[in-house]
Coordinates of C-alpha atoms and ligand atoms in Angstrom, one line a residue:
X1 CA -21.5 -15.5 7.1
X2 CA -18.4 -17.5 7.3
X3 CA -15.0 -16.3 8.1
X4 CA -12.1 -17.6 6.0
X5 CA -8.6 -18.5 7.4
X6 CA -5.8 -19.9 5.1
X7 CA -2.7 -21.1 6.8
X8 CA 0.5 -21.7 5.1
X9 CA 4.2 -21.7 6.1
X10 CA 4.8 -18.1 5.0
X11 CA 1.2 -16.3 5.4
X12 CA -2.2 -16.6 6.8
X13 CA -5.6 -15.4 5.2
X14 CA -7.7 -13.3 7.5
X15 CA -10.8 -12.2 5.3
X16 CA -13.2 -11.0 7.7
X17 CA -17.0 -11.5 8.3
X18 CA -18.8 -9.3 5.9
X19 CA -16.7 -9.0 2.7
X20 CA -15.3 -12.5 3.1
X21 CA -16.7 -14.2 -0.2
X22 CA -13.8 -16.0 -1.9
X23 CA -15.6 -14.5 -5.2
X24 CA -14.9 -10.9 -4.1
X25 CA -11.1 -11.9 -3.4
X26 CA -10.9 -13.5 -6.9
X27 CA -12.4 -10.5 -8.5
X28 CA -10.0 -8.1 -6.5
X29 CA -7.2 -10.4 -7.6
X30 CA -8.2 -10.1 -11.2
X31 CA -8.5 -6.4 -10.9
X32 CA -5.1 -6.1 -9.4
X33 CA -3.5 -8.3 -12.1
X34 CA -4.9 -6.0 -14.8
X35 CA -3.9 -2.9 -12.9
X36 CA -0.3 -4.4 -12.5
X37 CA -0.1 -4.7 -16.4
X38 CA -1.7 -8.0 -17.0
X39 CA 1.1 -10.1 -15.9
X40 CA 1.5 -10.8 -12.2
X41 CA 4.8 -12.5 -12.4
X42 CA 6.4 -9.7 -14.2
X43 CA 4.8 -7.1 -11.8
X44 CA 6.4 -9.0 -8.8
X45 CA 9.6 -8.9 -10.6
X46 CA 9.3 -5.1 -11.2
X47 CA 8.7 -4.7 -7.3
X48 CA 12.1 -6.4 -6.6
X49 CA 13.7 -4.3 -9.3
X50 CA 12.3 -1.0 -8.0
X51 CA 12.5 -1.9 -4.2
X52 CA 15.8 0.3 -3.6
X53 CA 14.4 3.3 -5.7
X54 CA 11.0 3.1 -3.9
X55 CA 12.8 3.1 -0.4
X56 CA 15.5 5.6 -1.3
X57 CA 17.2 8.2 0.8
X58 CA 14.1 10.6 0.5
X59 CA 11.9 7.9 1.8
X60 CA 14.2 6.9 4.5
X61 CA 14.6 10.4 5.8
X62 CA 10.9 10.9 6.0
X63 CA 10.6 7.6 7.8
X64 CA 13.4 8.8 10.1
X65 CA 11.5 12.0 10.8
X66 CA 8.0 10.6 11.4
X67 CA 8.3 6.9 12.3
X68 CA 8.6 7.9 16.1
X69 CA 9.6 4.3 16.9
X70 CA 12.0 2.9 19.6
X71 CA 14.8 1.1 18.0
X72 CA 15.3 -1.5 20.7
X73 CA 11.9 -1.9 22.1
X74 CA 9.1 -4.1 21.0
X75 CA 7.2 -2.1 18.4
X76 CA 4.2 -3.2 16.3
X77 CA 4.3 -2.2 12.6
X78 CA 2.0 -3.0 9.7
X79 CA 3.0 -2.9 6.1
X80 CA -0.3 -2.4 4.0
X81 CA -0.1 -3.9 0.7
X82 CA 3.6 -5.2 1.3
X83 CA 4.2 -6.9 -1.9
X84 CA 6.7 -9.7 -1.6
X85 CA 7.7 -8.3 1.8
X86 CA 11.0 -6.7 0.9
X87 CA 10.7 -3.6 3.4
X88 CA 9.4 -6.0 6.2
X89 CA 12.7 -8.0 5.8
X90 CA 14.8 -4.6 5.7
X91 CA 13.2 -3.7 9.0
X92 CA 13.5 -7.2 10.5
X93 CA 17.3 -7.3 9.9
X94 CA 17.9 -4.1 11.4
X95 CA 15.2 -4.5 14.3
X96 CA 14.8 -8.0 15.4
X97 CA 12.8 -6.9 18.4
X98 CA 10.1 -5.3 16.3
X99 CA 7.0 -7.3 15.5
X100 CA 6.1 -6.8 11.7
X101 CA 3.0 -7.7 10.0
X102 CA 2.6 -7.4 6.2
X103 CA -0.9 -7.6 4.5
X104 CA -1.4 -8.5 1.0
X105 CA -3.7 -10.2 -1.4
X106 CA -2.0 -10.7 -4.9
X107 CA -1.0 -14.4 -5.2
X108 CA 2.0 -13.4 -7.5
X109 CA 3.3 -11.1 -4.7
X110 CA 2.6 -13.8 -2.2
X111 CA 4.3 -16.5 -4.1
X112 CA 7.6 -14.4 -4.1
X113 CA 7.7 -14.1 -0.3
X114 CA 10.8 -16.0 1.0
X115 CA 11.0 -17.8 4.0
X116 CA 10.5 -15.1 6.8
X117 CA 12.2 -14.4 10.2
X118 CA 10.2 -15.1 13.2
X119 CA 9.3 -11.5 13.8
X120 CA 7.5 -11.3 10.5
X121 CA 4.1 -12.3 9.7
X122 CA 2.1 -12.0 6.5
X123 CA -1.7 -12.0 6.4
X124 CA -4.1 -12.2 3.3
X125 CA -6.8 -9.7 3.4
X126 CA -8.5 -7.3 1.3
X127 CA -7.8 -3.7 2.4
X128 CA -10.7 -2.2 0.7
X129 CA -12.9 -3.7 3.5
X130 CA -10.6 -4.9 6.2
X131 CA -12.2 -6.6 9.2
X132 CA -11.8 -4.8 12.5
X133 CA -10.2 -8.1 13.9
X134 CA -7.4 -7.9 11.5
X135 CA -5.3 -6.0 14.3
X136 CA -6.3 -5.8 17.9
X137 CA -7.4 -2.3 18.9
X138 CA -4.6 0.1 20.0
X139 CA -1.9 -2.1 19.3
X140 CA 0.0 -0.6 16.2
X141 CA 2.8 1.9 16.4
X142 CA 2.9 2.6 12.9
X143 CA 1.3 1.5 9.7
X144 CA 2.9 2.1 6.3
X145 CA 0.9 2.3 3.1
X146 CA 3.6 2.6 0.2
X147 CA 1.8 3.0 -3.1
X148 CA -1.3 1.1 -1.9
X149 CA -4.1 3.7 -1.6
X150 CA -4.4 4.4 -5.3
X151 CA -5.0 0.5 -5.9
X152 CA -7.8 0.6 -3.5
X153 CA -11.5 1.1 -4.6
X154 CA -11.8 3.5 -1.7
X155 CA -9.6 4.2 1.3
X156 CA -12.2 5.2 4.0
X157 CA -12.9 1.8 5.5
X158 CA -9.1 1.4 5.8
X159 CA -8.4 4.7 7.4
X160 CA -11.4 4.4 9.8
X161 CA -10.0 1.0 11.0
X162 CA -6.5 2.3 11.1
X163 CA -7.9 4.9 13.9
X164 CA -8.8 1.8 16.0
X165 CA -5.7 -0.3 15.3
X166 CA -3.1 2.4 15.9
X167 CA -2.3 3.4 19.5
X168 CA -2.9 7.0 20.5
X169 CA -0.2 9.0 19.1
X170 CA 0.5 6.2 16.6
X171 CA 1.6 7.0 13.0
X172 CA 0.6 6.4 9.5
X173 CA 2.9 7.0 6.8
X174 CA 1.3 7.2 3.3
X175 CA 3.4 7.3 0.0
X176 CA 1.4 7.5 -3.3
X177 CA 1.1 8.7 -6.8
X178 CA -0.9 11.9 -7.1
X179 CA -2.9 13.5 -9.9
X180 CA -0.9 15.1 -12.6
X181 CA -1.6 16.9 -15.9
X182 CA -2.2 14.4 -18.7
X183 CA 0.7 15.6 -20.8
X184 CA 3.2 15.0 -17.9
X185 CA 1.7 11.5 -17.5
X186 CA 2.0 10.7 -21.1
X187 CA 5.5 12.2 -21.3
X188 CA 6.6 10.0 -18.4
X189 CA 4.7 6.8 -19.8
X190 CA 5.8 7.1 -23.2
X191 CA 9.4 8.0 -22.2
X192 CA 9.2 11.4 -24.0
X193 CA 8.0 9.9 -27.4
X194 CA 5.2 11.8 -29.2
X195 CA 1.8 10.1 -29.0
X196 CA 1.0 10.9 -32.6
X197 CA 4.2 9.1 -33.9
X198 CA 3.5 5.8 -31.8
X199 CA 0.5 4.5 -33.9
X200 CA -1.0 2.8 -30.8
X201 CA -3.7 0.2 -31.2
X202 CA -7.3 1.1 -29.7
X203 CA -6.4 -1.7 -27.1
X204 CA -3.1 -0.1 -26.2
X205 CA -4.7 3.4 -25.9
X206 CA -7.5 2.0 -23.8
X207 CA -4.8 0.4 -21.4
X208 CA -3.0 3.8 -21.4
X209 CA -5.9 5.8 -20.5
X210 CA -7.2 3.2 -18.0
X211 CA -3.9 3.3 -16.3
X212 CA -4.0 7.0 -16.3
X213 CA -7.3 6.9 -14.5
X214 CA -6.2 4.5 -11.8
X215 CA -2.8 6.5 -11.2
X216 CA -4.5 9.9 -11.2
X217 CA -7.2 9.5 -8.5
X218 CA -6.2 11.9 -5.8
X219 CA -4.5 15.1 -5.4
X220 CA -2.2 15.5 -2.3
X221 CA -4.9 17.8 -0.9
X222 CA -7.5 15.1 -1.5
X223 CA -5.4 12.5 0.4
X224 CA -5.0 15.0 3.3
X225 CA -8.6 15.8 3.4
X226 CA -9.7 12.1 3.5
X227 CA -7.1 11.4 6.3
X228 CA -8.4 14.6 8.2
X229 CA -12.1 13.5 7.7
X230 CA -11.3 10.2 9.1
X231 CA -9.8 12.0 12.2
X232 CA -6.0 11.9 11.5
X233 CA -3.8 14.8 12.2
X234 CA -1.3 15.6 9.3
X235 CA 2.2 16.1 10.3
X236 CA 3.9 16.7 7.0
X237 CA 3.3 16.6 3.3
X238 CA 6.2 16.2 0.9
X239 CA 6.0 16.2 -2.8
X240 CA 8.3 13.7 -4.3
X241 CA 9.2 12.4 -7.8
X242 CA 8.8 16.0 -9.3
X243 CA 5.4 16.2 -8.0
X244 CA 4.2 13.0 -9.4
X245 CA 4.0 11.5 -5.8
X246 CA 3.7 12.5 -2.2
X247 CA 4.8 11.3 1.3
X248 CA 2.3 12.1 4.1
X249 CA 2.8 11.5 7.7
X250 CA -0.3 11.4 9.9
X251 CA -0.9 10.8 13.5
X252 CA -3.8 9.1 15.3
X253 CA -4.8 11.7 17.9
X254 CA -4.4 10.8 21.6
X255 CA -8.3 11.4 22.0
X256 CA -11.4 12.4 20.0
Ligands
LIG1 C1 2.5 -0.7 -5.9 S1 2.5 -2.1 -4.9 C2 3.6 -1.6 -3.7 C3 4.2 -2.9 -2.8 C4 5.1 -2.4 -1.8 N1 4.3 -1.6 -0.7 C5 6.4 -1.7 -2.1 O1 6.5 -0.4 -1.7 O2 7.1 -2.2 -2.8 C6 1.0 -2.1 -4.1 C7 0.7 -3.4 -3.4 O3 -0.5 -3.4 -2.6 C8 -1.4 -4.6 -2.8 N2 -2.7 -4.3 -2.8 C9 -3.5 -3.5 -3.5 N3 -4.7 -3.6 -3.2 C10 -4.9 -4.2 -2.1 C11 -6.0 -4.9 -1.3 N4 -7.3 -4.3 -1.5 N5 -5.6 -5.6 -0.3 C12 -4.4 -6.0 -0.2 N6 -3.3 -5.6 -0.8 C13 -3.7 -4.8 -1.9 C14 -0.8 -5.0 -4.3 O4 -1.1 -6.4 -4.3 C15 0.6 -4.6 -4.3 O5 1.2 -5.7 -3.8

């Protein structure tokens, strides 16, 4: 089995030993582009447009309560599914001594990453099946998964690897959409318009229901149960966005 590395001025690819076939990455990239609405460039643009909203005061207060980082010391932080790297840049500006690593695999997000300061590195990897070597054991102080987990085929491999990569006591902050009744979902997606008045085509309805399935995978309890089953301790669960999303702080225990 071969291992793939791609180096570029802005990012390196680290695709691991077993799940390394370029075909799998291409398939995943196709899946993600469809999931992101079929237009990657537009999806990246939307990530820029929603950056402030997705890192608003509610998020920053949660971050302040649970990140447990030392402002002026060297800290190792991973942003899993970092998109165009905007939050990494915010962190870098505020904390030049922190070592920041983003993981991403969508080409249209990677293309929008601008020149990075020295303390940020972005690696290309598939977080459905991340190689153990993606990070050295017990090196991360904190990992953030901000709206990544619903896009994974399954999060268990990642959670198990995080148990290795995080230092004892290290934190995982997980933010994601959670399951909601279909009438709430439709009302949000259709901006309050009645489904029966819209005369949507079968293709539009297919997309709408596919999107529903992909954004309604887990309840908050499911996410906590999966983290607990993988050995994390849950510190706080906060419902946000009128219950359509959740912020979960979890801790890698000091010992098994
Ligand atoms: C909803 S976006 C959120 C981006 C960023 N975290 C933010 O808060 O703006 C989710 C990101 O995770 C990335 N992603 C999804 N599945 C992934 C995978 N299997 N491996 C690596 N990145 C993935 C997507 O390409 C996308 O950029």
